Amino acid sequence: MTVARSNTLGACTPTGWRRPAAAFIFFGALTAALVVLNIGIGSIAFSPADILQTLIAPESGTTMSAIIWKIRIPRAIAAVLGGAFLAVSGLLLQVYFRNPIVGPFILGISSGATVMVSFVMLTTLTVGMTVISPFMTTLAAFIGAYGVMLIIVAVAYRVKSGITLLIIGLMMGYLCHAVTSILTALAEKEKIKGFVLWELGSFSGFKWSEISILLVCGGLILLLVYLLSKPLNAFLLGETYAASMGVNIRRFRILILLCACALAGMITSMAGPVAFVGLAVPHMARLVFQTSDNRILIPGVCLMGALVASLCDFIARMLLSPVELPLSAITAFFGAPIVIGLLMKRRVEL
Amino acid sequence: MDNNNTRKNPVLSCRSLAVGYKDKTVLSDINLSFAPGQFISLLGPNGAGKTTLLRTLSRHLNPLAGDIAVSGRPLDDISPIELARFMAVVLTEKVTPPLFTVFEFVALGRYPHTDFLGRMGPHDYETVQRALASVHAEDLGRRAFSDLSDGERQKALVARALAQEPQLLLLDEPTLHLDLKHRMEVMTILRSLCHSQGVSVVASLHDVDVAAKVSDRVALIKDGGMTAWGMPETVLSGPVVADLYDFSDARFSTRLGGIEFAGNGHKGRIFVTAGAGTGALVYRMLVKRGFAISTGVLYTNDVDYFVARSLGADCTARPPMTPVSQGALAEAEEKLDACDAVIDCGLDDGGGPMSQGNLKLLQAALKKGKPVLSLSEGGIEKIGHAGPAACWISCRDASDLVKALNKVLDRRVAANQNKQEAMSEMARNSAKEA
């Protein structure tokens, strides 16, 4: 690692607090600015004064109020939460597998969710349901995510090599994709469109009910994850050392995976598979905060995730407005070069 | 785990312990127990099960049978945190925590002592500093852990374990991949932990000679069990060590405290006159280069005698403080007769019985026309021109000696070949005549 440490504090203080504090303030402001932009700018232009008016005193019934309160604000919040959850999920998986190139998307968790969602979205009519309830999609995504996770964990017990694990994750992704494409081929036309749109990934169309689920459940999970930051730090040395320092490995393992899957599963079920946020953001956060200490990194990753997702969503909406670009494409354009660059320079290891 | 208890009870004890994996027992029927502040070495060949035993003692593996008690309490009754405050481990597994300074890395060892978020108080900072100081690594504190050399990393690993403030330290191959300097440094650190801080250390080691010198107890692990347990002074004898590692061409010498490599002697046999330590290096050099050696007459308290014996030399030796008898000389001369060359290591004990004996043997060698290579100061005059001067070759040092020896032996081989050719020609001729 060639990163120069800018630790200006005395030898007694292991982690400098100035850099993280400055980074939190800077990137926090940036994220807030992006959220404001996401609310303020869209394919239909409103004047800032009007928007402010609508925000302060929402009048029900007007188009503008509906657009702001039912479309833009939920979407901006969804982007923030989605980015944060996916990034924390990625961080947890990277620590768990002690491998820098894992993330919820790479390990096939998103693919697992996709398969199950495709079962629900493409085959419900044949089963006899007329309305696809969002609850069904969410549940399916969860089952899919956990299913793939279980397989990956079972394999990871036997395979220690990170590359092997990665390849197995990719293969799981292919298998899921194969199932999905067969289902697509067999499905009716009208359904395919909805599914394809879901599969592209987007933070649009979030309802307030979904936002509140994300806020409450996700918030609780994030709190739990933060409380796990001490054993997570111990886990950086590997399972055996962590156990020798008093970490209850079995309980801790289950907790990490449950949290990582729940976070990624929640977002995938509602927003569709979003690539690279979970993989790239933890690396960006490590670079920015210059630490692997999870007590700083967990909030840091939340912030950076929110920032990246908001930015990507903004680009997806505005680049070719009014046509909306698939979110995963934008995050991949962002994430893939970053990851490649990081790995080539070997500036970040895990 | 209060202090009273610790004092009364052995730090660690195992009773008919069997270790291994679900479908494979690696070691069985292990009984051991030791008091605080002792250095315990586990010795044995690779794959014997030292690591498996250590992993079982540290509760990473469940024992297949038997009991382990820590400070008199069954291992299973102790909570993870409580155990972490009592026992720390250093493993061979490579750790590469990213973006960690050495101080932060060592501070991770405070895990069992800090609150639920791992916040460090003044006492924790002090303990980490002390741990770094115990391994002489105060100056490493602010370096990045990933930039450390192997030796520095090992010290940091030991410091991390010490930050747990353990009473028992388990180390798996703590000197693996280290150069001699760091190997000695790590061993010194570990030993001083035992002696000055009262920490008990259990380490699996590769160097028998080091283990013999630092350990209070050794456990020999081989063939699915513990073949011996006790003080290294009583347990580690030459045959026991040779058997432990299955070596046939090397010997462990208890008195020399090291391993000597015996050769196969395919290049011929050399007679060496030595004594008072003049021969040890020459013996080793000859054996290394594939010669067999005969030597004499040595006293049995001479270091040359111990070296020669552990190298498998054919020795003529007599008890110390006795005159070198005619019988001994005759015995040595017989051995000398069977040798291709003689080396005189240049012992000068001021005309004492040993150099007198050597002198007589050298004279005998010259008379028989054996080449004599001498490392002594004096030339052939020393032994009074007892034979042809061409047979006497003075050598300045070991490299000179080797060159001269090769030349002498080449000549002899050539001479032998000529002789053989002549013989076979004669045989052919006589056959023709017939």
PDB file of N, CA, C and O in Angstrom, chain A residues 1 5 7 9 11-15 98 226-227 229-231 233-234 236-238 240-241 243-247 286 290-292 295 349-350, chain B residues 55 60 80-81 84 89-91 93 95 97-101 103-105 108-109 111-112 114-119 125 142 146-147 157 160 164:
ATOM      1  N   MET A   1       0.843  -1.190   0.000  1.00  0.00           N
ATOM      2  CA  MET A   1       0.000   0.000   0.000  1.00  0.00           C
ATOM      3  C   MET A   1       0.878   1.241   0.000  1.00  0.00           C
ATOM      4  O   MET A   1       1.755   1.371   0.817  1.00  0.00           O
ATOM      5  N   ARG A   5      -0.031   8.310   4.815  1.00  0.00           N
ATOM      6  CA  ARG A   5      -0.981   8.569   5.883  1.00  0.00           C
ATOM      7  C   ARG A   5      -0.808   9.994   6.371  1.00  0.00           C
ATOM      8  O   ARG A   5       0.282  10.449   6.608  1.00  0.00           O
ATOM      9  N   ASN A   7      -1.722  11.223   9.155  1.00  0.00           N
ATOM     10  CA  ASN A   7      -2.058  11.204  10.570  1.00  0.00           C
ATOM     11  C   ASN A   7      -1.168  12.204  11.300  1.00  0.00           C
ATOM     12  O   ASN A   7       0.022  12.015  11.456  1.00  0.00           O
ATOM     13  N   LEU A   9      -1.728  13.343  14.386  1.00  0.00           N
ATOM     14  CA  LEU A   9      -1.859  13.318  15.839  1.00  0.00           C
ATOM     15  C   LEU A   9      -0.706  12.556  16.472  1.00  0.00           C
ATOM     16  O   LEU A   9       0.077  11.907  15.798  1.00  0.00           O
ATOM     17  N   ALA A  11       1.531   9.909  18.748  1.00  0.00           N
ATOM     18  CA  ALA A  11       1.686   8.476  18.576  1.00  0.00           C
ATOM     19  C   ALA A  11       0.635   7.696  19.358  1.00  0.00           C
ATOM     20  O   ALA A  11       0.341   6.556  19.053  1.00  0.00           O
ATOM     21  N   CYS A  12       0.084   8.313  20.374  1.00  0.00           N
ATOM     22  CA  CYS A  12      -0.863   7.621  21.238  1.00  0.00           C
ATOM     23  C   CYS A  12      -2.228   7.450  20.578  1.00  0.00           C
ATOM     24  O   CYS A  12      -2.986   6.583  20.937  1.00  0.00           O
ATOM     25  N   THR A  13      -2.542   8.327  19.632  1.00  0.00           N
ATOM     26  CA  THR A  13      -3.866   8.257  19.034  1.00  0.00           C
ATOM     27  C   THR A  13      -3.771   7.480  17.744  1.00  0.00           C
ATOM     28  O   THR A  13      -3.110   7.909  16.807  1.00  0.00           O
ATOM     29  N   PRO A  14      -4.398   6.328  17.705  1.00  0.00           N
ATOM     30  CA  PRO A  14      -4.225   5.477  16.544  1.00  0.00           C
ATOM     31  C   PRO A  14      -4.886   6.048  15.293  1.00  0.00           C
ATOM     32  O   PRO A  14      -4.322   6.026  14.227  1.00  0.00           O
ATOM     33  N   THR A  15      -6.079   6.562  15.404  1.00  0.00           N
ATOM     34  CA  THR A  15      -6.777   7.018  14.229  1.00  0.00           C
ATOM     35  C   THR A  15      -6.965   8.525  14.307  1.00  0.00           C
ATOM     36  O   THR A  15      -7.526   9.030  15.259  1.00  0.00           O
ATOM     37  N   ARG A  98     -13.353 -11.648   3.435  1.00  0.00           N
ATOM     38  CA  ARG A  98     -11.983 -11.121   3.406  1.00  0.00           C
ATOM     39  C   ARG A  98     -11.501 -11.035   1.974  1.00  0.00           C
ATOM     40  O   ARG A  98     -10.441 -11.509   1.602  1.00  0.00           O
ATOM     41  N   TYR A 226     -23.861  -1.243  12.890  1.00  0.00           N
ATOM     42  CA  TYR A 226     -22.900  -0.363  13.559  1.00  0.00           C
ATOM     43  C   TYR A 226     -22.470  -0.953  14.901  1.00  0.00           C
ATOM     44  O   TYR A 226     -21.311  -0.884  15.286  1.00  0.00           O
ATOM     45  N   LEU A 227     -23.412  -1.570  15.587  1.00  0.00           N
ATOM     46  CA  LEU A 227     -23.055  -2.192  16.865  1.00  0.00           C
ATOM     47  C   LEU A 227     -22.132  -3.386  16.655  1.00  0.00           C
ATOM     48  O   LEU A 227     -21.440  -3.810  17.577  1.00  0.00           O
ATOM     49  N   SER A 229     -19.629  -3.271  14.693  1.00  0.00           N
ATOM     50  CA  SER A 229     -18.379  -2.815  14.079  1.00  0.00           C
ATOM     51  C   SER A 229     -17.146  -3.303  14.837  1.00  0.00           C
ATOM     52  O   SER A 229     -16.097  -3.514  14.247  1.00  0.00           O
ATOM     53  N   LYS A 230     -17.275  -3.529  16.141  1.00  0.00           N
ATOM     54  CA  LYS A 230     -16.114  -4.035  16.881  1.00  0.00           C
ATOM     55  C   LYS A 230     -15.738  -5.457  16.435  1.00  0.00           C
ATOM     56  O   LYS A 230     -14.594  -5.685  16.037  1.00  0.00           O
ATOM     57  N   PRO A 231     -16.683  -6.412  16.476  1.00  0.00           N
ATOM     58  CA  PRO A 231     -16.315  -7.725  15.921  1.00  0.00           C
ATOM     59  C   PRO A 231     -15.963  -7.676  14.444  1.00  0.00           C
ATOM     60  O   PRO A 231     -15.129  -8.450  13.989  1.00  0.00           O
ATOM     61  N   ASN A 233     -14.260  -5.384  13.013  1.00  0.00           N
ATOM     62  CA  ASN A 233     -12.837  -5.027  13.001  1.00  0.00           C
ATOM     63  C   ASN A 233     -11.977  -6.233  13.316  1.00  0.00           C
ATOM     64  O   ASN A 233     -10.959  -6.468  12.683  1.00  0.00           O
ATOM     65  N   ALA A 234     -12.390  -6.997  14.331  1.00  0.00           N
ATOM     66  CA  ALA A 234     -11.618  -8.193  14.689  1.00  0.00           C
ATOM     67  C   ALA A 234     -11.606  -9.163  13.521  1.00  0.00           C
ATOM     68  O   ALA A 234     -10.625  -9.859  13.289  1.00  0.00           O
ATOM     69  N   LEU A 236     -11.360  -8.577  10.494  1.00  0.00           N
ATOM     70  CA  LEU A 236     -10.401  -8.211   9.458  1.00  0.00           C
ATOM     71  C   LEU A 236      -9.159  -9.083   9.536  1.00  0.00           C
ATOM     72  O   LEU A 236      -8.421  -9.219   8.571  1.00  0.00           O
ATOM     73  N   LEU A 237      -8.894  -9.653  10.705  1.00  0.00           N
ATOM     74  CA  LEU A 237      -7.722 -10.517  10.865  1.00  0.00           C
ATOM     75  C   LEU A 237      -8.046 -11.967  10.532  1.00  0.00           C
ATOM     76  O   LEU A 237      -7.201 -12.838  10.676  1.00  0.00           O
ATOM     77  N   GLY A 238      -9.270 -12.226  10.140  1.00  0.00           N
ATOM     78  CA  GLY A 238      -9.632 -13.602   9.834  1.00  0.00           C
ATOM     79  C   GLY A 238     -10.374 -14.239  10.993  1.00  0.00           C
ATOM     80  O   GLY A 238     -10.299 -13.782  12.129  1.00  0.00           O
ATOM     81  N   THR A 240     -10.067 -17.069  12.649  1.00  0.00           N
ATOM     82  CA  THR A 240      -9.411 -17.712  13.779  1.00  0.00           C
ATOM     83  C   THR A 240      -8.953 -16.684  14.801  1.00  0.00           C
ATOM     84  O   THR A 240      -9.152 -16.858  16.004  1.00  0.00           O
ATOM     85  N   TYR A 241      -8.347 -15.609  14.311  1.00  0.00           N
ATOM     86  CA  TYR A 241      -7.924 -14.564  15.239  1.00  0.00           C
ATOM     87  C   TYR A 241      -9.137 -13.940  15.925  1.00  0.00           C
ATOM     88  O   TYR A 241      -9.113 -13.675  17.129  1.00  0.00           O
ATOM     89  N   ALA A 243     -11.948 -15.263  16.597  1.00  0.00           N
ATOM     90  CA  ALA A 243     -12.436 -16.173  17.637  1.00  0.00           C
ATOM     91  C   ALA A 243     -11.525 -16.122  18.855  1.00  0.00           C
ATOM     92  O   ALA A 243     -11.993 -16.128  19.999  1.00  0.00           O
ATOM     93  N   SER A 244     -10.211 -16.043  18.614  1.00  0.00           N
ATOM     94  CA  SER A 244      -9.280 -16.062  19.745  1.00  0.00           C
ATOM     95  C   SER A 244      -9.366 -14.779  20.564  1.00  0.00           C
ATOM     96  O   SER A 244      -8.871 -14.716  21.675  1.00  0.00           O
ATOM     97  N   MET A 245      -9.977 -13.739  19.990  1.00  0.00           N
ATOM     98  CA  MET A 245     -10.115 -12.507  20.754  1.00  0.00           C
ATOM     99  C   MET A 245     -11.470 -12.419  21.437  1.00  0.00           C
ATOM    100  O   MET A 245     -11.783 -11.422  22.083  1.00  0.00           O
ATOM    101  N   GLY A 246     -12.271 -13.463  21.286  1.00  0.00           N
ATOM    102  CA  GLY A 246     -13.520 -13.502  22.029  1.00  0.00           C
ATOM    103  C   GLY A 246     -14.762 -13.252  21.202  1.00  0.00           C
ATOM    104  O   GLY A 246     -15.840 -13.070  21.746  1.00  0.00           O
ATOM    105  N   VAL A 247     -14.640 -13.234  19.856  1.00  0.00           N
ATOM    106  CA  VAL A 247     -15.834 -13.070  19.030  1.00  0.00           C
ATOM    107  C   VAL A 247     -16.564 -14.411  18.963  1.00  0.00           C
ATOM    108  O   VAL A 247     -15.943 -15.438  18.735  1.00  0.00           O
ATOM    109  N   ARG A 286     -12.885   3.636   1.689  1.00  0.00           N
ATOM    110  CA  ARG A 286     -11.581   3.366   2.307  1.00  0.00           C
ATOM    111  C   ARG A 286     -10.555   4.388   1.859  1.00  0.00           C
ATOM    112  O   ARG A 286      -9.728   4.847   2.641  1.00  0.00           O
ATOM    113  N   GLN A 290      -9.358   6.736   4.555  1.00  0.00           N
ATOM    114  CA  GLN A 290      -8.024   6.238   4.892  1.00  0.00           C
ATOM    115  C   GLN A 290      -8.011   5.355   6.114  1.00  0.00           C
ATOM    116  O   GLN A 290      -7.149   5.472   6.989  1.00  0.00           O
ATOM    117  N   THR A 291      -8.987   4.488   6.221  1.00  0.00           N
ATOM    118  CA  THR A 291      -9.002   3.587   7.361  1.00  0.00           C
ATOM    119  C   THR A 291      -9.803   2.349   7.010  1.00  0.00           C
ATOM    120  O   THR A 291     -10.593   2.352   6.070  1.00  0.00           O
ATOM    121  N   SER A 292      -9.563   1.283   7.759  1.00  0.00           N
ATOM    122  CA  SER A 292     -10.396   0.096   7.639  1.00  0.00           C
ATOM    123  C   SER A 292     -11.236  -0.068   8.889  1.00  0.00           C
ATOM    124  O   SER A 292     -11.940  -1.044   9.039  1.00  0.00           O
ATOM    125  N   ARG A 295     -15.843   1.342  12.507  1.00  0.00           N
ATOM    126  CA  ARG A 295     -16.631   2.330  13.244  1.00  0.00           C
ATOM    127  C   ARG A 295     -16.723   3.633  12.450  1.00  0.00           C
ATOM    128  O   ARG A 295     -17.691   4.365  12.546  1.00  0.00           O
ATOM    129  N   GLU A 349      -6.329  -2.956  -0.588  1.00  0.00           N
ATOM    130  CA  GLU A 349      -6.328  -4.407  -0.456  1.00  0.00           C
ATOM    131  C   GLU A 349      -7.264  -4.765   0.668  1.00  0.00           C
ATOM    132  O   GLU A 349      -7.592  -3.950   1.496  1.00  0.00           O
ATOM    133  N   LEU A 350      -7.650  -5.994   0.675  1.00  0.00           N
ATOM    134  CA  LEU A 350      -8.418  -6.442   1.838  1.00  0.00           C
ATOM    135  C   LEU A 350      -7.958  -7.832   2.182  1.00  0.00           C
ATOM    136  O   LEU A 350      -7.783  -8.643   1.325  1.00  0.00           O
TER     137      LEU A 350
ATOM    138  N   ARG B  55      -4.534 -25.800  17.769  1.00  0.00           N
ATOM    139  CA  ARG B  55      -5.879 -25.301  17.453  1.00  0.00           C
ATOM    140  C   ARG B  55      -6.919 -25.875  18.397  1.00  0.00           C
ATOM    141  O   ARG B  55      -7.922 -25.236  18.689  1.00  0.00           O
ATOM    142  N   HIS B  60     -10.229 -23.713  18.770  1.00  0.00           N
ATOM    143  CA  HIS B  60     -10.709 -23.553  17.404  1.00  0.00           C
ATOM    144  C   HIS B  60     -11.207 -24.869  16.847  1.00  0.00           C
ATOM    145  O   HIS B  60     -11.965 -24.908  15.897  1.00  0.00           O
ATOM    146  N   PRO B  80     -16.155 -17.021  25.655  1.00  0.00           N
ATOM    147  CA  PRO B  80     -15.138 -16.580  24.686  1.00  0.00           C
ATOM    148  C   PRO B  80     -14.322 -15.387  25.190  1.00  0.00           C
ATOM    149  O   PRO B  80     -13.102 -15.362  25.038  1.00  0.00           O
ATOM    150  N   ILE B  81     -15.003 -14.401  25.772  1.00  0.00           N
ATOM    151  CA  ILE B  81     -14.288 -13.210  26.225  1.00  0.00           C
ATOM    152  C   ILE B  81     -13.330 -13.556  27.359  1.00  0.00           C
ATOM    153  O   ILE B  81     -12.172 -13.127  27.388  1.00  0.00           O
ATOM    154  N   ALA B  84     -10.389 -15.240  26.031  1.00  0.00           N
ATOM    155  CA  ALA B  84      -9.527 -14.304  25.295  1.00  0.00           C
ATOM    156  C   ALA B  84      -8.677 -13.473  26.250  1.00  0.00           C
ATOM    157  O   ALA B  84      -7.600 -13.011  25.886  1.00  0.00           O
ATOM    158  N   VAL B  89      -3.330 -16.132  20.830  1.00  0.00           N
ATOM    159  CA  VAL B  89      -2.674 -17.001  19.853  1.00  0.00           C
ATOM    160  C   VAL B  89      -1.935 -16.190  18.792  1.00  0.00           C
ATOM    161  O   VAL B  89      -2.298 -15.061  18.497  1.00  0.00           O
ATOM    162  N   VAL B  90      -0.897 -16.800  18.262  1.00  0.00           N
ATOM    163  CA  VAL B  90      -0.201 -16.266  17.088  1.00  0.00           C
ATOM    164  C   VAL B  90      -0.151 -17.393  16.071  1.00  0.00           C
ATOM    165  O   VAL B  90       0.380 -18.457  16.364  1.00  0.00           O
ATOM    166  N   LEU B  91      -0.747 -17.160  14.913  1.00  0.00           N
ATOM    167  CA  LEU B  91      -0.902 -18.238  13.944  1.00  0.00           C
ATOM    168  C   LEU B  91       0.041 -18.047  12.759  1.00  0.00           C
ATOM    169  O   LEU B  91       0.636 -16.990  12.594  1.00  0.00           O
ATOM    170  N   GLU B  93      -1.098 -18.363   9.691  1.00  0.00           N
ATOM    171  CA  GLU B  93      -1.998 -17.777   8.698  1.00  0.00           C
ATOM    172  C   GLU B  93      -1.609 -16.318   8.427  1.00  0.00           C
ATOM    173  O   GLU B  93      -1.379 -15.545   9.341  1.00  0.00           O
ATOM    174  N   VAL B  95      -1.969 -12.584   7.756  1.00  0.00           N
ATOM    175  CA  VAL B  95      -2.993 -11.552   7.910  1.00  0.00           C
ATOM    176  C   VAL B  95      -2.545 -10.305   7.166  1.00  0.00           C
ATOM    177  O   VAL B  95      -1.396  -9.897   7.245  1.00  0.00           O
ATOM    178  N   PRO B  97      -4.368  -6.981   7.155  1.00  0.00           N
ATOM    179  CA  PRO B  97      -5.414  -5.989   7.364  1.00  0.00           C
ATOM    180  C   PRO B  97      -5.063  -4.726   6.583  1.00  0.00           C
ATOM    181  O   PRO B  97      -3.944  -4.247   6.663  1.00  0.00           O
ATOM    182  N   PRO B  98      -5.990  -4.212   5.789  1.00  0.00           N
ATOM    183  CA  PRO B  98      -5.693  -3.066   4.961  1.00  0.00           C
ATOM    184  C   PRO B  98      -5.722  -1.778   5.777  1.00  0.00           C
ATOM    185  O   PRO B  98      -6.494  -1.661   6.728  1.00  0.00           O
ATOM    186  N   LEU B  99      -4.885  -0.830   5.396  1.00  0.00           N
ATOM    187  CA  LEU B  99      -4.929   0.505   5.982  1.00  0.00           C
ATOM    188  C   LEU B  99      -4.881   0.503   7.502  1.00  0.00           C
ATOM    189  O   LEU B  99      -5.646   1.200   8.161  1.00  0.00           O
ATOM    190  N   PHE B 100      -4.039  -0.326   8.064  1.00  0.00           N
ATOM    191  CA  PHE B 100      -3.882  -0.345   9.506  1.00  0.00           C
ATOM    192  C   PHE B 100      -2.469   0.099   9.865  1.00  0.00           C
ATOM    193  O   PHE B 100      -1.514  -0.372   9.251  1.00  0.00           O
ATOM    194  N   THR B 101      -2.337   0.957  10.852  1.00  0.00           N
ATOM    195  CA  THR B 101      -0.994   1.169  11.377  1.00  0.00           C
ATOM    196  C   THR B 101      -0.716   0.026  12.346  1.00  0.00           C
ATOM    197  O   THR B 101      -1.620  -0.676  12.778  1.00  0.00           O
ATOM    198  N   PHE B 103       0.169   0.260  15.348  1.00  0.00           N
ATOM    199  CA  PHE B 103      -0.480   0.557  16.631  1.00  0.00           C
ATOM    200  C   PHE B 103      -1.944   0.119  16.604  1.00  0.00           C
ATOM    201  O   PHE B 103      -2.417  -0.561  17.510  1.00  0.00           O
ATOM    202  N   GLU B 104      -2.646   0.478  15.526  1.00  0.00           N
ATOM    203  CA  GLU B 104      -4.056   0.095  15.422  1.00  0.00           C
ATOM    204  C   GLU B 104      -4.214  -1.419  15.401  1.00  0.00           C
ATOM    205  O   GLU B 104      -5.134  -1.974  15.998  1.00  0.00           O
ATOM    206  N   PHE B 105      -3.264  -2.061  14.699  1.00  0.00           N
ATOM    207  CA  PHE B 105      -3.322  -3.518  14.616  1.00  0.00           C
ATOM    208  C   PHE B 105      -3.153  -4.145  15.998  1.00  0.00           C
ATOM    209  O   PHE B 105      -3.912  -5.017  16.400  1.00  0.00           O
ATOM    210  N   LEU B 108      -6.105  -3.917  18.253  1.00  0.00           N
ATOM    211  CA  LEU B 108      -7.197  -4.877  18.072  1.00  0.00           C
ATOM    212  C   LEU B 108      -7.163  -5.943  19.169  1.00  0.00           C
ATOM    213  O   LEU B 108      -8.180  -6.511  19.527  1.00  0.00           O
ATOM    214  N   GLY B 109      -5.970  -6.198  19.692  1.00  0.00           N
ATOM    215  CA  GLY B 109      -5.821  -7.186  20.761  1.00  0.00           C
ATOM    216  C   GLY B 109      -6.511  -6.777  22.048  1.00  0.00           C
ATOM    217  O   GLY B 109      -6.692  -7.607  22.946  1.00  0.00           O
ATOM    218  N   TYR B 111      -9.460  -6.211  22.283  1.00  0.00           N
ATOM    219  CA  TYR B 111     -10.848  -6.609  22.090  1.00  0.00           C
ATOM    220  C   TYR B 111     -11.543  -7.107  23.356  1.00  0.00           C
ATOM    221  O   TYR B 111     -12.592  -6.588  23.720  1.00  0.00           O
ATOM    222  N   PRO B 112     -10.972  -8.078  24.059  1.00  0.00           N
ATOM    223  CA  PRO B 112     -11.724  -8.588  25.213  1.00  0.00           C
ATOM    224  C   PRO B 112     -11.792  -7.612  26.382  1.00  0.00           C
ATOM    225  O   PRO B 112     -12.484  -7.880  27.360  1.00  0.00           O
ATOM    226  N   THR B 114     -12.212  -4.018  25.934  1.00  0.00           N
ATOM    227  CA  THR B 114     -12.853  -2.738  25.652  1.00  0.00           C
ATOM    228  C   THR B 114     -14.377  -2.874  25.620  1.00  0.00           C
ATOM    229  O   THR B 114     -14.908  -3.986  25.676  1.00  0.00           O
ATOM    230  N   ASP B 115     -15.080  -1.730  25.526  1.00  0.00           N
ATOM    231  CA  ASP B 115     -16.538  -1.764  25.559  1.00  0.00           C
ATOM    232  C   ASP B 115     -17.108  -2.232  24.223  1.00  0.00           C
ATOM    233  O   ASP B 115     -16.362  -2.627  23.328  1.00  0.00           O
ATOM    234  N   PHE B 116     -18.433  -2.167  24.087  1.00  0.00           N
ATOM    235  CA  PHE B 116     -19.073  -2.788  22.918  1.00  0.00           C
ATOM    236  C   PHE B 116     -18.707  -2.117  21.609  1.00  0.00           C
ATOM    237  O   PHE B 116     -18.886  -2.673  20.544  1.00  0.00           O
ATOM    238  N   LEU B 117     -18.196  -0.894  21.652  1.00  0.00           N
ATOM    239  CA  LEU B 117     -17.757  -0.260  20.411  1.00  0.00           C
ATOM    240  C   LEU B 117     -16.237  -0.281  20.280  1.00  0.00           C
ATOM    241  O   LEU B 117     -15.676   0.288  19.358  1.00  0.00           O
ATOM    242  N   GLY B 118     -15.570  -0.937  21.224  1.00  0.00           N
ATOM    243  CA  GLY B 118     -14.126  -1.050  21.143  1.00  0.00           C
ATOM    244  C   GLY B 118     -13.405   0.241  21.440  1.00  0.00           C
ATOM    245  O   GLY B 118     -12.307   0.479  20.935  1.00  0.00           O
ATOM    246  N   ARG B 119     -14.005   1.126  22.241  1.00  0.00           N
ATOM    247  CA  ARG B 119     -13.328   2.389  22.555  1.00  0.00           C
ATOM    248  C   ARG B 119     -12.197   2.141  23.549  1.00  0.00           C
ATOM    249  O   ARG B 119     -12.339   1.356  24.486  1.00  0.00           O
ATOM    250  N   TYR B 125      -4.442   2.264  25.971  1.00  0.00           N
ATOM    251  CA  TYR B 125      -3.316   2.825  25.221  1.00  0.00           C
ATOM    252  C   TYR B 125      -1.990   2.417  25.847  1.00  0.00           C
ATOM    253  O   TYR B 125      -1.048   2.038  25.164  1.00  0.00           O
ATOM    254  N   ARG B 142       3.731   3.615  14.219  1.00  0.00           N
ATOM    255  CA  ARG B 142       3.034   4.442  13.240  1.00  0.00           C
ATOM    256  C   ARG B 142       3.230   3.962  11.812  1.00  0.00           C
ATOM    257  O   ARG B 142       2.690   4.549  10.883  1.00  0.00           O
ATOM    258  N   SER B 146       0.985  -3.260   6.545  1.00  0.00           N
ATOM    259  CA  SER B 146       1.272  -3.995   5.309  1.00  0.00           C
ATOM    260  C   SER B 146       2.674  -3.718   4.772  1.00  0.00           C
ATOM    261  O   SER B 146       3.134  -4.408   3.881  1.00  0.00           O
ATOM    262  N   ASP B 147       3.349  -2.701   5.316  1.00  0.00           N
ATOM    263  CA  ASP B 147       4.711  -2.403   4.851  1.00  0.00           C
ATOM    264  C   ASP B 147       5.785  -3.135   5.637  1.00  0.00           C
ATOM    265  O   ASP B 147       6.969  -2.988   5.355  1.00  0.00           O
ATOM    266  N   LEU B 157       2.655  -9.298  15.468  1.00  0.00           N
ATOM    267  CA  LEU B 157       1.661 -10.325  15.799  1.00  0.00           C
ATOM    268  C   LEU B 157       1.765 -10.731  17.263  1.00  0.00           C
ATOM    269  O   LEU B 157       0.762 -10.920  17.946  1.00  0.00           O
ATOM    270  N   ARG B 160       0.330  -7.968  19.349  1.00  0.00           N
ATOM    271  CA  ARG B 160      -1.134  -7.987  19.352  1.00  0.00           C
ATOM    272  C   ARG B 160      -1.650  -9.009  20.365  1.00  0.00           C
ATOM    273  O   ARG B 160      -2.575  -8.759  21.127  1.00  0.00           O
ATOM    274  N   GLN B 164      -3.706  -8.533  24.588  1.00  0.00           N
ATOM    275  CA  GLN B 164      -4.818  -9.197  25.264  1.00  0.00           C
ATOM    276  C   GLN B 164      -4.513  -9.443  26.734  1.00  0.00           C
ATOM    277  O   GLN B 164      -5.361  -9.923  27.467  1.00  0.00           O
TER     278      GLN B 164
END
